[in-house]
Coordinates of C-alpha atoms in Angstrom, one line a residue:
X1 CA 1.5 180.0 132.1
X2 CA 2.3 182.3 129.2
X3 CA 2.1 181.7 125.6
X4 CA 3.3 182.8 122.4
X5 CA 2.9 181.4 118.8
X6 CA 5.7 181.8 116.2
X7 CA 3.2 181.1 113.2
X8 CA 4.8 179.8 110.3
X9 CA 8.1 179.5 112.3
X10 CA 8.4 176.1 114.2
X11 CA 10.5 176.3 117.6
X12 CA 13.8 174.9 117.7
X13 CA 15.6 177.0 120.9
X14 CA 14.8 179.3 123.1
X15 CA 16.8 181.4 125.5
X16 CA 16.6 183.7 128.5
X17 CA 18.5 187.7 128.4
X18 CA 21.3 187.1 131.2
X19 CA 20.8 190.8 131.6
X20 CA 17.0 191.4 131.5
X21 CA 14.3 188.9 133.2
X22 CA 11.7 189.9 131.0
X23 CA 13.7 189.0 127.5
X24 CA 13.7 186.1 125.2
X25 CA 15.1 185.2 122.3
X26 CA 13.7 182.4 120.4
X27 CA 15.1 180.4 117.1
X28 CA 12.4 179.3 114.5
X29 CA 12.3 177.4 111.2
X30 CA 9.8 177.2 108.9
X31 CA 8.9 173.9 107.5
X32 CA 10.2 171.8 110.5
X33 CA 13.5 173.2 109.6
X34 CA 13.9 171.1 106.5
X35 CA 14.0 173.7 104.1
X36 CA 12.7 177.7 103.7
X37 CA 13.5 180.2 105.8
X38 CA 14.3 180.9 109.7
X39 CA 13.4 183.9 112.3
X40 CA 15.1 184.9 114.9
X41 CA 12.3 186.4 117.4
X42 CA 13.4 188.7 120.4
X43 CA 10.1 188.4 122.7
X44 CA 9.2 190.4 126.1
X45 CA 7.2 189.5 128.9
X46 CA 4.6 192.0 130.0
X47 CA 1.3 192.5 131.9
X48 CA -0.4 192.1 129.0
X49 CA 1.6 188.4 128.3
X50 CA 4.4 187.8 125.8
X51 CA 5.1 190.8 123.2
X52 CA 7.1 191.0 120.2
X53 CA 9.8 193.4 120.1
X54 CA 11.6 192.6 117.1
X55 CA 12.2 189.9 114.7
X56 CA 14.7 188.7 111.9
X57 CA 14.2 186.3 109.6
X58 CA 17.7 184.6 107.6
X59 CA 17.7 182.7 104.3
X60 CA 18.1 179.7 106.4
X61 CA 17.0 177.5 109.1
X62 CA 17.8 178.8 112.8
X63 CA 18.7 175.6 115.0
X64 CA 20.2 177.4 117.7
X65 CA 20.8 180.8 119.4
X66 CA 23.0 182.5 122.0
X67 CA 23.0 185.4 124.0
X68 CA 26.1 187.5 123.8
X69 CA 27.7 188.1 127.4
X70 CA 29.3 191.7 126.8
X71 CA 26.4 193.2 124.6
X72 CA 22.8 193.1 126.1
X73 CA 21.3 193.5 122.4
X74 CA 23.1 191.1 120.5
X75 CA 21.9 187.8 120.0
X76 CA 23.7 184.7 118.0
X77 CA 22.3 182.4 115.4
X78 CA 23.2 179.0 114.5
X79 CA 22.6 178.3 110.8
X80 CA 21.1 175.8 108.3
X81 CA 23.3 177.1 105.4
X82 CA 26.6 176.5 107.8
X83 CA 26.9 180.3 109.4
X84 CA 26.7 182.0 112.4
X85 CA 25.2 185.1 112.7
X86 CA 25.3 188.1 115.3
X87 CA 21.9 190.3 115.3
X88 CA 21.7 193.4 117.5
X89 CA 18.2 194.2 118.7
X90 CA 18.0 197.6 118.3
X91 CA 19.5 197.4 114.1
X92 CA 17.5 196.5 111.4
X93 CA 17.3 193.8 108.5
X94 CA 21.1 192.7 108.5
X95 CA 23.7 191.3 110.9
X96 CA 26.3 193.0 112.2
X97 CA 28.6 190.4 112.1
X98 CA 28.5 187.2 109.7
X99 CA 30.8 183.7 110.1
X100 CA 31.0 180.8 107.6
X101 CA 33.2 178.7 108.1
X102 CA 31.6 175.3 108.5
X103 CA 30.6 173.4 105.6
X104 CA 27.6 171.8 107.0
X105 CA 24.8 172.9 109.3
X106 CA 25.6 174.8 112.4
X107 CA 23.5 173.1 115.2
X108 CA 24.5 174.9 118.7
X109 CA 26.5 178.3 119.4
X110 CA 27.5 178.5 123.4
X111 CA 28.6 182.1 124.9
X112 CA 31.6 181.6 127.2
X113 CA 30.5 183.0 130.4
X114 CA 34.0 183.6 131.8
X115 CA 36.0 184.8 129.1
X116 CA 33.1 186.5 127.7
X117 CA 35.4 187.4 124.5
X118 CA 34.6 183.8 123.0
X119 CA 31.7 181.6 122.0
X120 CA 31.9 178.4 120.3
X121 CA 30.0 176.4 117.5
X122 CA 29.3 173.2 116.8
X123 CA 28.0 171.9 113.4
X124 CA 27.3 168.2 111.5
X125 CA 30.3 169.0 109.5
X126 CA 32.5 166.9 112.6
X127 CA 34.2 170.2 114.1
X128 CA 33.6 172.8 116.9
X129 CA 34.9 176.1 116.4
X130 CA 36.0 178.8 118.8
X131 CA 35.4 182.1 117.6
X132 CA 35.6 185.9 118.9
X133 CA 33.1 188.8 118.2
X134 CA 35.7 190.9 116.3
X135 CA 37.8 188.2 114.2
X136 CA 36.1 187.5 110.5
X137 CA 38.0 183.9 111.4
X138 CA 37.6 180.9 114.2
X139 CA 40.2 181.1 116.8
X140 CA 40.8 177.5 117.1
X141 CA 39.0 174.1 115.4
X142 CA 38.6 171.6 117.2
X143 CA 37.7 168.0 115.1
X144 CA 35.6 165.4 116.5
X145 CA 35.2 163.1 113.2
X146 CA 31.3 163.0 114.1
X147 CA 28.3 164.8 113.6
X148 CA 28.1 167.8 116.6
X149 CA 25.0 168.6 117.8
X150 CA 26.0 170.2 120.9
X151 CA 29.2 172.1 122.3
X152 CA 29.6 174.5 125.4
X153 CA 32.4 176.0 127.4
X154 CA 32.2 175.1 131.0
X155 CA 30.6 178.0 133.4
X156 CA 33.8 177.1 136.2
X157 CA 36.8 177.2 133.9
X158 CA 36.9 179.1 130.5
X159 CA 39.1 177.0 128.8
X160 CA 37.2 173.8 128.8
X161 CA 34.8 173.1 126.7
X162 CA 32.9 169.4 126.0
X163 CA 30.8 168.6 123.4
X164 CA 28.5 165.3 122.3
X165 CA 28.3 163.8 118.8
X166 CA 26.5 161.1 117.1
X167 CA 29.3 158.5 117.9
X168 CA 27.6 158.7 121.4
X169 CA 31.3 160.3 123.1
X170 CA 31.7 163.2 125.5
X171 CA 34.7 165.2 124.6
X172 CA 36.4 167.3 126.9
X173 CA 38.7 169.9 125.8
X174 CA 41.6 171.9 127.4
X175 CA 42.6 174.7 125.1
X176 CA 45.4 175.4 127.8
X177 CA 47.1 171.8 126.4
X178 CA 49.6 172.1 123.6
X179 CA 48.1 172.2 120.1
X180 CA 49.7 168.3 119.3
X181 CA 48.0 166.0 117.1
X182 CA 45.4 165.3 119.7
X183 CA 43.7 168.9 119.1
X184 CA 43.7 169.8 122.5
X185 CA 41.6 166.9 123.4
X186 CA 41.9 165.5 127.0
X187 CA 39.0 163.2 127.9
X188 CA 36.6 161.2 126.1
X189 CA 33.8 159.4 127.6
X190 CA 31.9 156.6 125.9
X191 CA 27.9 157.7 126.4
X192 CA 26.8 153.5 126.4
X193 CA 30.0 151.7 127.8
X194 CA 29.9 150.1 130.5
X195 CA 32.2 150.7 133.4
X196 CA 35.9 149.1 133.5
X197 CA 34.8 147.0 136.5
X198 CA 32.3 144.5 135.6
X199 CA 28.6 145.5 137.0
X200 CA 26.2 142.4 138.3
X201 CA 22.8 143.1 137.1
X202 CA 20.0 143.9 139.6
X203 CA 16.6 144.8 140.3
X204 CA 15.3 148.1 138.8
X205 CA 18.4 149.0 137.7
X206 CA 19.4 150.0 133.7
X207 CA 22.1 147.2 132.0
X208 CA 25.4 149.4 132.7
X209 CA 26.1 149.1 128.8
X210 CA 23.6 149.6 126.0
X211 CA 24.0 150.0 122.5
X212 CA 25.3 153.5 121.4
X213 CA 22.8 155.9 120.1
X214 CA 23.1 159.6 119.1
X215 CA 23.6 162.2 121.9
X216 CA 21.8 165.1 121.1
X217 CA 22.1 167.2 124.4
X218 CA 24.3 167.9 127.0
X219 CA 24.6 170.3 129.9
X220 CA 27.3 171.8 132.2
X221 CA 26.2 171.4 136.2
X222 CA 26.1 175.0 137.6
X223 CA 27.6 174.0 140.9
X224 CA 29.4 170.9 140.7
X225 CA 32.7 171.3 138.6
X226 CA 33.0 167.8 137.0
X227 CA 29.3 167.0 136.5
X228 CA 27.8 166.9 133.0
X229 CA 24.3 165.5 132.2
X230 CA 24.0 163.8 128.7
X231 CA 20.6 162.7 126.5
X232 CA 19.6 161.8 122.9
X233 CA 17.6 159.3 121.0
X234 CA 17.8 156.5 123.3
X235 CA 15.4 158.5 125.7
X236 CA 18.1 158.3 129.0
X237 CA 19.8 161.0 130.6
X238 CA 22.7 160.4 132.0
X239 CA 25.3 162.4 134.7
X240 CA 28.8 161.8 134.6
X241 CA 32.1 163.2 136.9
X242 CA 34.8 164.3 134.5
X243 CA 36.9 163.0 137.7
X244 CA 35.6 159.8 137.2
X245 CA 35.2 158.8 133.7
X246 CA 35.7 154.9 133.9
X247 CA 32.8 154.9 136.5
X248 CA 30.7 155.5 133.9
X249 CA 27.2 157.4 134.4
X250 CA 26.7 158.8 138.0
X251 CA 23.0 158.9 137.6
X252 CA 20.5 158.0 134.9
X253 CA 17.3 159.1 134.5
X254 CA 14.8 157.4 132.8
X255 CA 11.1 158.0 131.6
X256 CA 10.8 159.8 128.2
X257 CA 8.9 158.1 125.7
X258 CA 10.8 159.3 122.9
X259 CA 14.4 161.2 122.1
X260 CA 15.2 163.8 124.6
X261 CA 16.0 167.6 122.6
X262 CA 17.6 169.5 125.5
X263 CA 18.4 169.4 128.6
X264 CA 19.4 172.0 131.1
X265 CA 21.2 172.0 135.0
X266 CA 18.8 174.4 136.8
X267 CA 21.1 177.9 138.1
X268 CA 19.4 178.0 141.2
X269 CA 19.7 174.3 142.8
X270 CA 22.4 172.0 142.2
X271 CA 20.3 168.7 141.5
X272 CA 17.6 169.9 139.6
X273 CA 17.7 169.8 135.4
X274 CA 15.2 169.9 133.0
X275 CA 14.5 168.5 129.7
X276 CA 12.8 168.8 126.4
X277 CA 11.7 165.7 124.2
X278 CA 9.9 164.5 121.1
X279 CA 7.6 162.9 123.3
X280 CA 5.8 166.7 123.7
X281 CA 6.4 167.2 127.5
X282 CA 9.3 168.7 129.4
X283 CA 9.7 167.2 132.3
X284 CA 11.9 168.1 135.8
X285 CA 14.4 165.9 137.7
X286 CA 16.5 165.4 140.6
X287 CA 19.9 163.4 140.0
X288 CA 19.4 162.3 143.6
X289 CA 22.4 164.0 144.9
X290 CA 22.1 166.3 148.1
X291 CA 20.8 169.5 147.6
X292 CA 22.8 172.8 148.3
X293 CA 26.5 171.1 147.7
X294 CA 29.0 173.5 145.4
X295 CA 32.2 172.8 144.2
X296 CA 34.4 169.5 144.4
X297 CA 33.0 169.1 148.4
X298 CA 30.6 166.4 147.2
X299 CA 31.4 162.8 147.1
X300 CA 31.6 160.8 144.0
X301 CA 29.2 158.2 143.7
X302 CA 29.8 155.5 146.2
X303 CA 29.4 151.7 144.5
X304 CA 29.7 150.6 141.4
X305 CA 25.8 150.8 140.6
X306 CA 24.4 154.2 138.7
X307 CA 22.2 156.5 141.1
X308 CA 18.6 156.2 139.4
X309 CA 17.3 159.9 139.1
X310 CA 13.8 160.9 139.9
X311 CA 10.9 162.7 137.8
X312 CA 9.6 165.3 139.7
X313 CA 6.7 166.3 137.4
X314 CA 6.0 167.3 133.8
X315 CA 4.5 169.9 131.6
X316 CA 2.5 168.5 128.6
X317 CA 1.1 171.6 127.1
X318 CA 3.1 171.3 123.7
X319 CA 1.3 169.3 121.0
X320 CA 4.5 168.5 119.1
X321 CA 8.2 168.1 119.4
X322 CA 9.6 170.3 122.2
X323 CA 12.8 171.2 121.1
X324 CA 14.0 173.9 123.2
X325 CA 13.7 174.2 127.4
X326 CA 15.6 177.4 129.6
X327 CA 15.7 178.4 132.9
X328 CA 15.3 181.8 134.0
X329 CA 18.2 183.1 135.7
X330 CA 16.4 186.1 137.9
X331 CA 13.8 186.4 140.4
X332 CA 11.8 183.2 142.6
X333 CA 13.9 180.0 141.3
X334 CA 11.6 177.6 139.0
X335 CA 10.4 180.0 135.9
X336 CA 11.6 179.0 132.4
X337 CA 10.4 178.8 128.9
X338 CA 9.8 176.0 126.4
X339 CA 9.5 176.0 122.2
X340 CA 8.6 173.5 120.3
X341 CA 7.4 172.5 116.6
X342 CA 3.5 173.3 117.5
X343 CA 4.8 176.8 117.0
X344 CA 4.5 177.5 120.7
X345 CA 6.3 179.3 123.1
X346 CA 5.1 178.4 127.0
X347 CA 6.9 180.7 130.1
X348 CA 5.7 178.2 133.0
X349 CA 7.0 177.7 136.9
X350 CA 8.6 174.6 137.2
X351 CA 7.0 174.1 140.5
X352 CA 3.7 174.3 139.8
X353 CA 3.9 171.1 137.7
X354 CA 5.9 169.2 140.6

């Protein structure tokens, strides 16, 4: 296990290079994020441990950060003050490319990883925005009345893109749909409803609905189409088929003591995610679902009952909030990093803790 400390900077994401193995980026804030600066750090992986290449720090908190798709140097920033920012690691000082558009903090930025011309944002300000590297304007907005926390384009299809918001919906959007009055909006999926068809309670198995709570996370499946996983501050994830919606969750997952940060599909097995909490551990699970199956060949869930998940270990090295979790995309599957507000950045193997 590797560590780093971001002193005076405390973690709030953290992201692998899709084009190096040994690269990180990694979004700080100083005073918890409340107010003061941010730093944007661009760390390597060495013999020696973790080094620091490069670092920038911004006016404003960083909440979030992104990896461009057609430039392996540039690196986006998700603002405090309400802008995105493009950094290129081998510039000094400035940005080479500045957005504001938003009106309240920016708390994700996603890279399309099909049409790698694109990335989106999402902010508290009740809007995601679809952006280009070489516009000064958004593309598209997208309103969702609710505070954003998270947005992302699905890896399969490069016009879709979901997002999750306090009012405890998924949204699903098709930018191929007509611009009507609906914004391009085709799906949303109540986090805490219950299903249409009525569920009889049984043993060991979570009430259908709960009260709704803020949904702070959500992930994309990197082999199954129509799966998403959601979390937040009622501690649950959940996994829901897009196919499916009135089924309600496929599989929830249930264990953290406190709300879950992030959470992230694994790219090298189909039912393995991870996720950060503010109970200081990350922890790995398996939705339950057969191992190896891509694309629309897997069966929905049969029954009207959720699929409980399992917890397939832990890592409890953080000593406060864990806010950030990413796998690595190269090399023996289960290596990823984690950042949190102990101003500590761990590079760990999934399967040692399993």
């Amino acid at each position: 296990m590797l560590h780093f400390r971001t002193e005076g900077y405390n973690g709030c994401a953290v992201k692998y290079s899709p084009f190096f193995d040994n690269r990180l980026a990694v979004a700080g804030s100083a005073n918890f994020g409340l107010v003061g600066n941010g730093r944007m750090y661009i760390l390597e992986l060495t013999p020696n441990g973790i080094v620091p290449v490069k670092w920038f720090t911004t006016q404003d908190s960083l909440y979030d950060l992104a990896w461009s798709e057609i430039h392996e140097n540039q690196v986006l920033t998700a603002s405090g003050d309400g802008s995105i920012k493009l950094f290129d690691c081998n510039l000094n000082d400035f940005p080479v490319q500045n957005w504001k558009e938003h009106n309240r903090e920016v708390f994700s930025v996603h890279w399309n990883l099909i049409a790698k011309d694109r990335f989106c944002s999402s902010s508290w300000d009740g809007t995601v925005r679809v952006w280009t590297p070489d516009r000064p304007h958004s593309l598209i907005t997208l309103p969702t009345h609710s505070c954003t926390y998270s947005a992302a384009f699905s890896p399969h299809s490069p016009e879709i893109l979901s997002c999750v918001t306090s009012d405890s919906y998924v949204r699903i959007f098709d930018l191929r749909t007509p611009a009507s009055a609906s914004n391009h909006l085709t799906l949303q999926i109540p986090i805490h409803a219950a299903p249409v068809s009525p569920i009889p309670a049984q043993p060991g198995v979570p009430p259908a609905a709960c009260p709704p709570s803020e949904a702070l996370t959500h992930d994309w499946n990197k082999y199954r189409p129509s799966i998403l996983a959601t979390a937040g501050v009622d501690r649950t994830i959940r996994t829901f088929d897009i196919r499916a919606p009135q089924q309600g969750p496929q599989t929830v997952m249930v264990g953290h003591d406190y709300a879950i940060r992030k959470v992230s599909w694994s790219p090298h097995l189909s039912n393995v995610l991870l996720s950060a909490s503010y109970d200081m551990t990350c922890r790995a699970w398996s939705d339950q679902s057969p191992p190896g199956v891509i694309g629309d060949v897997d069966s929905m869930r049969a029954g009207p009952n959720p699929v409980m998940g399992a917890e397939l270990g832990r890592m409890a090295r953080h000593t406060e909030f864990v806010t950030g979790i990413d796998w690595c995309l190269f090399g023996s599957e289960g290596w990823c990093a984690s950042v949190g507000w102990d101003e500590s950045v761990y590079v760990w193997d999934v399967r040692a803790v399993m």
